[in-house]
PDB file of C-alpha atoms in Angstrom:
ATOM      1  CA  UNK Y   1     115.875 195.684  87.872  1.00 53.00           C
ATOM      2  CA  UNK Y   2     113.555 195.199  84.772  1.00 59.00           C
ATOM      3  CA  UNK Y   3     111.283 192.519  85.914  1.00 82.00           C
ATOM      4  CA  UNK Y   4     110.582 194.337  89.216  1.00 83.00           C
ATOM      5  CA  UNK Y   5     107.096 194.331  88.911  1.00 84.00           C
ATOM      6  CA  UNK Y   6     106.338 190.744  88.069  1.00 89.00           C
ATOM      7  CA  UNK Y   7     109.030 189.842  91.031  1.00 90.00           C
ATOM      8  CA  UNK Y   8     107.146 192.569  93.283  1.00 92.00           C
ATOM      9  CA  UNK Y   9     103.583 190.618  92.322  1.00 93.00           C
ATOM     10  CA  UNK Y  10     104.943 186.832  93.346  1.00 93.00           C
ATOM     11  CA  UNK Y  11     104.769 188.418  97.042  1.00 95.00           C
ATOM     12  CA  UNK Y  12     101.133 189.645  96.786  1.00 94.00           C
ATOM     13  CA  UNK Y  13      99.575 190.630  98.802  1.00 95.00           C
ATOM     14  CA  UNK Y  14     102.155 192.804  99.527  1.00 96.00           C
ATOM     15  CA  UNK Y  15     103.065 193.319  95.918  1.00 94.00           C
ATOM     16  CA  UNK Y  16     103.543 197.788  96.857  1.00 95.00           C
ATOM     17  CA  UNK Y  17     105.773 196.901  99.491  1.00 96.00           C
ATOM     18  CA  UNK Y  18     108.033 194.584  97.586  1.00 95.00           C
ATOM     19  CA  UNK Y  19     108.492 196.975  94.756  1.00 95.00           C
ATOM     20  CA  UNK Y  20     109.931 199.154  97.418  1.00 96.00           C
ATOM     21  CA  UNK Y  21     112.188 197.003  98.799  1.00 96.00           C
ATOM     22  CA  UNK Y  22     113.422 194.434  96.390  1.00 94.00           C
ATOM     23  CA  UNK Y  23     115.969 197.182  94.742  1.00 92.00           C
ATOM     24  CA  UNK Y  24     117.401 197.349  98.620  1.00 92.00           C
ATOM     25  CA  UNK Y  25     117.260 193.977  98.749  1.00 91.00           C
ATOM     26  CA  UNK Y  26     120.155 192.226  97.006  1.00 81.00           C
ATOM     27  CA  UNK Y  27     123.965 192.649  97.638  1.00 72.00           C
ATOM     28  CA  UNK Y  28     126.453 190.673  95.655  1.00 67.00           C
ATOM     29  CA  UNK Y  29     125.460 188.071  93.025  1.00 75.00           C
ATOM     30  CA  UNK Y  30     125.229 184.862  95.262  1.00 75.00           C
ATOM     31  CA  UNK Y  31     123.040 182.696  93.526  1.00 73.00           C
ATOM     32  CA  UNK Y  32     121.850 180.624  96.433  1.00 74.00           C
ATOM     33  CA  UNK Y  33     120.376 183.995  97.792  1.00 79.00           C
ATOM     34  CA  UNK Y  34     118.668 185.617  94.808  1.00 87.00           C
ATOM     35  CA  UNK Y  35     115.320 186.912  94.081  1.00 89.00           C
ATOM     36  CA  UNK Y  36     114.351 182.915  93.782  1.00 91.00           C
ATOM     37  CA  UNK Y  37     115.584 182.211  97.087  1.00 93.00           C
ATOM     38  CA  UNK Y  38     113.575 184.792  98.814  1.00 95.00           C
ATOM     39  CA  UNK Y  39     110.789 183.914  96.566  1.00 95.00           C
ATOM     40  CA  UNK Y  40     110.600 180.324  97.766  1.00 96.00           C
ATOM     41  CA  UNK Y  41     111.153 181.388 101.484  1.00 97.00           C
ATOM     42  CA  UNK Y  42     108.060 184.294 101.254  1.00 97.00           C
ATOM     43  CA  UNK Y  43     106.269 180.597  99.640  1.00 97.00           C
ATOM     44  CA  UNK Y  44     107.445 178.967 103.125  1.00 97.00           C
ATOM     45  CA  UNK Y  45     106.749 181.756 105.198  1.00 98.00           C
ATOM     46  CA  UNK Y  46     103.179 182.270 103.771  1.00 97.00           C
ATOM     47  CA  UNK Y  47     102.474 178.674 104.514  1.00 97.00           C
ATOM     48  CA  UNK Y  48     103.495 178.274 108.074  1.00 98.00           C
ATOM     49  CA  UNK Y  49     101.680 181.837 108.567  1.00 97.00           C
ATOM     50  CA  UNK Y  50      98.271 180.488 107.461  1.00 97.00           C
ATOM     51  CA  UNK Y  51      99.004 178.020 110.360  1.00 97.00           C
ATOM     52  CA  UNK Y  52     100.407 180.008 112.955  1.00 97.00           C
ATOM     53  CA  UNK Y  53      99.183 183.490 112.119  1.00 96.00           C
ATOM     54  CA  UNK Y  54     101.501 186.222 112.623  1.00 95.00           C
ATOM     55  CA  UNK Y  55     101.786 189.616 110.957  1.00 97.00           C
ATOM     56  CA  UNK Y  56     101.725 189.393 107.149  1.00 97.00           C
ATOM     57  CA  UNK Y  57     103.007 192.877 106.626  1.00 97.00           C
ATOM     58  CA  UNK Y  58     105.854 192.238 109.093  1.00 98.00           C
ATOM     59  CA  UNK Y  59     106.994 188.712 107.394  1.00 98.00           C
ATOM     60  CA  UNK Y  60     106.671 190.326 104.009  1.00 98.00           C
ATOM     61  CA  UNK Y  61     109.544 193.247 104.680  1.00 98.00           C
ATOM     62  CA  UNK Y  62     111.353 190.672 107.073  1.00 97.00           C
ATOM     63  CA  UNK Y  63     111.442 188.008 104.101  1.00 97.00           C
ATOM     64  CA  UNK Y  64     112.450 190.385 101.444  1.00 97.00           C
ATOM     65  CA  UNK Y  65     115.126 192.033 103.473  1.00 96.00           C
ATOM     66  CA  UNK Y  66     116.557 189.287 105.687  1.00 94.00           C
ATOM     67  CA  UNK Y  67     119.399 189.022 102.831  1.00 90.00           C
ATOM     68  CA  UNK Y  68     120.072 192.986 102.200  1.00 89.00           C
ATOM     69  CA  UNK Y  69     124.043 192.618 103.344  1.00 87.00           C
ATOM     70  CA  UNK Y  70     126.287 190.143 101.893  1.00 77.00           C
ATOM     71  CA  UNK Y  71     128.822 188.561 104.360  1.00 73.00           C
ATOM     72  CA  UNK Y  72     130.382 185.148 102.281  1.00 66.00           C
ATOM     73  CA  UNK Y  73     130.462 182.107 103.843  1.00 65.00           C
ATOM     74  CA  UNK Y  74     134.174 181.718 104.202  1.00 61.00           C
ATOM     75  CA  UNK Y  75     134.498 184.949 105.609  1.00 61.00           C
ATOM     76  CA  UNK Y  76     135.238 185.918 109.446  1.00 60.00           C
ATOM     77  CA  UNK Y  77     132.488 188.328 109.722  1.00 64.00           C
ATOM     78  CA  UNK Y  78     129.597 185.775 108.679  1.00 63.00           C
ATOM     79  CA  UNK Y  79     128.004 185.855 111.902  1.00 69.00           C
ATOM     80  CA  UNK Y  80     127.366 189.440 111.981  1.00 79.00           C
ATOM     81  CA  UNK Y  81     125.451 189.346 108.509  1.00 83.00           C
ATOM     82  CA  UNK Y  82     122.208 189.193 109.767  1.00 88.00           C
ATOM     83  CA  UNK Y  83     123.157 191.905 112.524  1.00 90.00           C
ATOM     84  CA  UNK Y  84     123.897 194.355 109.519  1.00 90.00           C
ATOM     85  CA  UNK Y  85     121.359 193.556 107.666  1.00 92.00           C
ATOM     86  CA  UNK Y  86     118.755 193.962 110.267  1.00 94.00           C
ATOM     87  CA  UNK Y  87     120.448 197.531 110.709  1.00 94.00           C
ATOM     88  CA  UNK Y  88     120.305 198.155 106.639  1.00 94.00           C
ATOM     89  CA  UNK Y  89     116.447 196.851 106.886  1.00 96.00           C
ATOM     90  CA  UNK Y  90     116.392 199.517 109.755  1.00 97.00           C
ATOM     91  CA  UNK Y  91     117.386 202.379 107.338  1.00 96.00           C
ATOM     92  CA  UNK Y  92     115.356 201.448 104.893  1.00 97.00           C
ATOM     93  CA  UNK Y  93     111.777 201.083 106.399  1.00 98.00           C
ATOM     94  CA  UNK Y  94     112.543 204.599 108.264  1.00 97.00           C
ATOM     95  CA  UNK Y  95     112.945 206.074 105.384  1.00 96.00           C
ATOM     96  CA  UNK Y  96     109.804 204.764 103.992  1.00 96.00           C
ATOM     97  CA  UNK Y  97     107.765 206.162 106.985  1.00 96.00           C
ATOM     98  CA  UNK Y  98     107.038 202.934 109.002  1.00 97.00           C
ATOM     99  CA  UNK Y  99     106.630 203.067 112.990  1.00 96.00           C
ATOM    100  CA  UNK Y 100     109.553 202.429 114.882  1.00 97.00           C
ATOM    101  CA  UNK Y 101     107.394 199.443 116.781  1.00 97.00           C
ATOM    102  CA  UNK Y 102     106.492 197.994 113.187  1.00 97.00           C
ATOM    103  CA  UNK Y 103     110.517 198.671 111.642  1.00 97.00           C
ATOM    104  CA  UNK Y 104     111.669 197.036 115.483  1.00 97.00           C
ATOM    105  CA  UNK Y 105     109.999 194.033 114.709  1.00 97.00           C
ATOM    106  CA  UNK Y 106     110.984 193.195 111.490  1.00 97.00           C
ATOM    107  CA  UNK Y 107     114.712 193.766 112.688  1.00 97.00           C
ATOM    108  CA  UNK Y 108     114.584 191.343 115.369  1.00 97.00           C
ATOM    109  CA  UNK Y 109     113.327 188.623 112.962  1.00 97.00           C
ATOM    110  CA  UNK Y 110     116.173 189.771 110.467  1.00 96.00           C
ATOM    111  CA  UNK Y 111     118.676 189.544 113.086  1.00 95.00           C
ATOM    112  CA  UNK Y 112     117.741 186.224 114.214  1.00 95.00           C
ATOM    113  CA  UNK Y 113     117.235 184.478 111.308  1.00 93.00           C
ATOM    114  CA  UNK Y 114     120.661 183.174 111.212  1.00 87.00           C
ATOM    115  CA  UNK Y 115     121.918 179.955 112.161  1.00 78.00           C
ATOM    116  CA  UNK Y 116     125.755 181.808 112.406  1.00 78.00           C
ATOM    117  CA  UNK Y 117     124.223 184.718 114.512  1.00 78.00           C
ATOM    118  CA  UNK Y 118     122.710 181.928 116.900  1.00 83.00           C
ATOM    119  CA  UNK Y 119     120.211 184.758 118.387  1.00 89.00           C
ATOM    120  CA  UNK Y 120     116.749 182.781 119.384  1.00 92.00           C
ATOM    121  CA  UNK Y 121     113.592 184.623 118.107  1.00 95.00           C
ATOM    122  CA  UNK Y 122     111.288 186.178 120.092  1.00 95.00           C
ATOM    123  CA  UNK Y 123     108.075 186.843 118.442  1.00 97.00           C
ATOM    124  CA  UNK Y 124     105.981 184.210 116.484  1.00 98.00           C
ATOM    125  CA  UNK Y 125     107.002 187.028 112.710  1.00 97.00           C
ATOM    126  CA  UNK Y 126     110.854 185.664 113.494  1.00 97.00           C
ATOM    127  CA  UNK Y 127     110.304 182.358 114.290  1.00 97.00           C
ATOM    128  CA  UNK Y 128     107.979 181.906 110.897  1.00 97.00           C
ATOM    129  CA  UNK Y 129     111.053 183.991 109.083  1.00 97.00           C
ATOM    130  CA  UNK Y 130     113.774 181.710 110.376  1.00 96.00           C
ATOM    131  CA  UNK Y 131     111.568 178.259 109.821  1.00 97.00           C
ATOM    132  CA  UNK Y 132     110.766 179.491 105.810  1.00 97.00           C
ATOM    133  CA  UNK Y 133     114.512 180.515 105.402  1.00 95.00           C
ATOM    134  CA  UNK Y 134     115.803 176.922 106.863  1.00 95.00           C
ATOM    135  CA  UNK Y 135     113.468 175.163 104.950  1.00 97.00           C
ATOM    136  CA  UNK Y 136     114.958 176.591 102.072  1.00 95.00           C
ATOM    137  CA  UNK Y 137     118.420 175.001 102.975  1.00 93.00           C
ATOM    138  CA  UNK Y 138     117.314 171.522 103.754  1.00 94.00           C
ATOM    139  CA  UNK Y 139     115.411 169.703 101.440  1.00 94.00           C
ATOM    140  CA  UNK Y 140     116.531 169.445  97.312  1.00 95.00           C
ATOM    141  CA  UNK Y 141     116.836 172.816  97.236  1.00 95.00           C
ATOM    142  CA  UNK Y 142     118.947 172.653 100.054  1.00 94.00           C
ATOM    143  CA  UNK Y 143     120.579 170.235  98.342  1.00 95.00           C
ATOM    144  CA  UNK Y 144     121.443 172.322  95.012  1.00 94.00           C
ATOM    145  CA  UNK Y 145     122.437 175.251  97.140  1.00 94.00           C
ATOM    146  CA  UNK Y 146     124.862 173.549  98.848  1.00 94.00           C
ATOM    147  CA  UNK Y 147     126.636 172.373  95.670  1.00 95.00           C
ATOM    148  CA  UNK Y 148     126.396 175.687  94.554  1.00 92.00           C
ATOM    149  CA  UNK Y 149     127.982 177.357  97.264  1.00 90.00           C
ATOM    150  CA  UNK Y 150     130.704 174.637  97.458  1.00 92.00           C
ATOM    151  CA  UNK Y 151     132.069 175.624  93.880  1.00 91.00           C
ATOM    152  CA  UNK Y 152     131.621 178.962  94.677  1.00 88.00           C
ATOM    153  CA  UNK Y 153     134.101 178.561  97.662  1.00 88.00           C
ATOM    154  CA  UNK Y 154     135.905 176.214  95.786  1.00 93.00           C
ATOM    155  CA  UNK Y 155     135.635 172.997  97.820  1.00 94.00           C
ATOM    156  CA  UNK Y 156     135.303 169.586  96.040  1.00 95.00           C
ATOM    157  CA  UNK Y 157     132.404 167.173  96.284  1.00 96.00           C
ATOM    158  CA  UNK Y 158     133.390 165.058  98.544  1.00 97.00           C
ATOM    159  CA  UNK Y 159     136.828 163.092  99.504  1.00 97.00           C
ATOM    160  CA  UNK Y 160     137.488 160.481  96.717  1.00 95.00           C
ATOM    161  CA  UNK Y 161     139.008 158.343 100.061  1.00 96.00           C
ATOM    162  CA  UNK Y 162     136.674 158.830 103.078  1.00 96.00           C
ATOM    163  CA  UNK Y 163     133.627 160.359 101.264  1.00 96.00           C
ATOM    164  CA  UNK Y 164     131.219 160.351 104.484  1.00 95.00           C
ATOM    165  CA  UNK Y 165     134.144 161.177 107.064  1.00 96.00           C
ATOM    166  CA  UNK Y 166     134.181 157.957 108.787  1.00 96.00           C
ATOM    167  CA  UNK Y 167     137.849 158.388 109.632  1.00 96.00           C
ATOM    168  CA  UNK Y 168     138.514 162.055 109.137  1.00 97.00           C
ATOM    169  CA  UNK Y 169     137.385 164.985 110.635  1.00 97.00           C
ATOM    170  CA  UNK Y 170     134.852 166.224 108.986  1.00 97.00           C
ATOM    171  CA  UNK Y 171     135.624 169.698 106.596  1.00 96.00           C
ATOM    172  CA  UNK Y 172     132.709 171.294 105.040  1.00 93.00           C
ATOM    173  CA  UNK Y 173     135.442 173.910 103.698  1.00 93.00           C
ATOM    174  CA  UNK Y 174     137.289 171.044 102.088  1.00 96.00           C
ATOM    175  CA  UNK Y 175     134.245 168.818 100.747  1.00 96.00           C
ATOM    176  CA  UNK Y 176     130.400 169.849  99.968  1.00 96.00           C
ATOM    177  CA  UNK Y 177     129.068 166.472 101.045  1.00 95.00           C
ATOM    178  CA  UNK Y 178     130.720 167.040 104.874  1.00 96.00           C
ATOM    179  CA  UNK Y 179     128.440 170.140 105.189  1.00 95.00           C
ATOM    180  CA  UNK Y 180     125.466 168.145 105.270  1.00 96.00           C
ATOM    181  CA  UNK Y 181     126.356 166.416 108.634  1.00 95.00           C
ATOM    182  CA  UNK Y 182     128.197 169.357 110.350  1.00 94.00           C
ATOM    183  CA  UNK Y 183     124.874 171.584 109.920  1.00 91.00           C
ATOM    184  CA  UNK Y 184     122.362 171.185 107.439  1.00 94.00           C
ATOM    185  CA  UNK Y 185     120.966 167.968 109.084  1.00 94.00           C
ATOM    186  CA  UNK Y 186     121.363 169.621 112.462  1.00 91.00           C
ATOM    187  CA  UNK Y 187     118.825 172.565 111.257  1.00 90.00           C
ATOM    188  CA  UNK Y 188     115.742 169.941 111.106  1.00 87.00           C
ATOM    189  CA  UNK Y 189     116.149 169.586 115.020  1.00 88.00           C
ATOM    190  CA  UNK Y 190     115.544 173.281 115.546  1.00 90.00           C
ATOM    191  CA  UNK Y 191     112.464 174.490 113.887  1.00 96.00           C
ATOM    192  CA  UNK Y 192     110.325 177.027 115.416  1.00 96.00           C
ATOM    193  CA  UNK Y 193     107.035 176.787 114.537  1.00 97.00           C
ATOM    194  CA  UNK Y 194     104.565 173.558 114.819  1.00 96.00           C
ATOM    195  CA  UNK Y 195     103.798 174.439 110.850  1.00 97.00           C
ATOM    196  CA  UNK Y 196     108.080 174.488 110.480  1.00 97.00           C
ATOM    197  CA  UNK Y 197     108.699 170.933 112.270  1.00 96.00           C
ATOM    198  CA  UNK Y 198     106.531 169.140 109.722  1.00 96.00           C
ATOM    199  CA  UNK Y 199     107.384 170.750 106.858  1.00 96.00           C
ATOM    200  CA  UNK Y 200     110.962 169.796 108.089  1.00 96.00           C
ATOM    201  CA  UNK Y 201     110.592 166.487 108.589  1.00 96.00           C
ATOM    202  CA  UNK Y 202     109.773 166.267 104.408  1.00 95.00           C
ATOM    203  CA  UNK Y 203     112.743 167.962 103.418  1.00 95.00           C
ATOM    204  CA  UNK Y 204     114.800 166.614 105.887  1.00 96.00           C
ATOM    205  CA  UNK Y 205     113.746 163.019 104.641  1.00 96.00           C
ATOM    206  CA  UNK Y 206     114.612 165.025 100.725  1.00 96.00           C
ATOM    207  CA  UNK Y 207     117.830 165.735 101.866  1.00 95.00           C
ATOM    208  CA  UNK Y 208     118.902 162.160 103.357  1.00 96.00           C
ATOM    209  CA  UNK Y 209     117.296 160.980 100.209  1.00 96.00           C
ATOM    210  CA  UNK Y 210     120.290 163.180  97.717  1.00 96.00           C
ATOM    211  CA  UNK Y 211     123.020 161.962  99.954  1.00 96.00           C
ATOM    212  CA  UNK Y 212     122.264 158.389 100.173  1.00 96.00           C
ATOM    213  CA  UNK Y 213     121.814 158.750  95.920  1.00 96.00           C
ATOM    214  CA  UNK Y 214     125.151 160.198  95.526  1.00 95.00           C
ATOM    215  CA  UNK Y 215     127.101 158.065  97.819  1.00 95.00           C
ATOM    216  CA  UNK Y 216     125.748 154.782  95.680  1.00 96.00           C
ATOM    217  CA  UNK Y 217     126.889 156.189  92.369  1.00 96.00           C
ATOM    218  CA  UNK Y 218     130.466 157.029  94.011  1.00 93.00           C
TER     219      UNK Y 218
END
C-alpha cells in the first residue's frame, strides 16, 4: 500500500494506529468499501463523537476495521460479515498487544454495525460506529454507492415499465432504484445517536432529492 502514510494521517489523531491496521483492513476490491469509504465514515464518526463523546481510540480501530472481511451482497453468508470481521479485528488487535476489555469493545461495535447482522449496539463507541457507517449509505454518497454496487451485481437501473414498483414487487436484485425503498430509506428511522438523527435527516432529504431527479428525466 504506497500511500499508507498519507491514508494513515487523514485519521489523526490516531494516525500510528491506522498505519497498523489499514494493511488488515481491506479484503476484495469493492469500491463502495475502500479506503474512501472508511475515510468518510472516521469523518462521520469524529463528528457525532465531538457530540456524544465516546472513546476515540476505540472508534478509530472500530472504523478502520469494521470492513476487514468481504461477504458480497448477493451472497448467502452476508449477514455473518460483520460477525467475521469482528473476529478478524479480534486477531488483529491481540496481536498488537491491546487489552482484551479495549479489543472486546471494538468487536462488539464491529459486529453490530450491520444492518444484515441486525445485532443492536450496546455501548455509545458502536452506536457512533453504526450511525457514521449509515450515514455513509444514505445521502449522495449513498446514492453513488448504490449505483455502484448495482452494476457490480449486475442489476439494471430501474424497470423501464414500473420504475418506482407501484405494481410490482419490489426487487432491489433486479433494479438499483427498488433498493432505495426496501432499505436505504428505512436506515434514516434507526439512527443511534442524537448527533446521527440529524445528520440523517440531511442526507435522508439528499437521497429523496437523487430519486425524485432521476425519476423526472425517465
Amino acid at each position: 500500500m504506497t500511500r499508507l502514510p498519507a491514508l494513515a494521517a487523514a485519521f489523526a489523531p490516531h494516525g500510528e494506529l491506522a498505519a497498523a491496521l489499514l494493511p488488515h483492513a481491506f479484503a476484495g476490491n469493492d469500491g463502495s468499501h475502500d479506503a474512501s469509504h472508511l475515510m468518510r465514515v472516521w469523518k462521520n464518526a469524529q463528528r457525532i463523537q465531538a457530540e456524544e463523546g465516546g472513546d476515540s481510540r476505540q472508534l478509530a480501530a472500530a472504523v478502520l476495521l469494521h470492513d476487514c472481511v468481504a461477504v458480497e451482497k448477493n451472497s448467502p453468508r452476508r449477514a455473518e460479515a460483520s460477525r467475521l470481521a469482528a473476529e478478524k479485528a479480534w486477531q488483529v488487535l491481540d496481536g498488537l498487544g491491546w487489552r482484551t476489555l479495549d479489543i472486546s469493545a471494538v468487536a462488539h461495535a464491529i459486529l453490530t454495525h450491520s444492518f444484515s447482522a441486525n445485532i443492536p449496539p450496546e455501548t455509545l463507541e458502536a452506536k457512533i460506529l453504526q450511525d457514521a457507517d449509515r450515514l455513509d449509505a444514505i445521502g449522495m454518497v449513498g446514492a453513488a454507492r448504490c449505483f455502484y454496487i448495482a452494476g457490480r451485481m449486475g442489476s439494471g437501473l430501474y424497470d423501464p415499465l414500473d420504475p418506482l414498483a407501484e405494481a410490482r414487487p419490489l426487487d432491489d436484485k433486479a433494479f438499483a432504484i427498488d433498493h432505495f425503498e426496501t432499505k436505504l430509506f428505512r436506515l434514516a428511522d434507526g439512527f443511534q445517536t442524537k448527533a446521527g438523527r440529524r445528520l440523517a435527516v440531511e442526507r435522508e432529504a439528499r437521497l429523496r432529492s437523487v430519486l425524485a431527479m432521476l425519476v423526472d428525466e425517465i
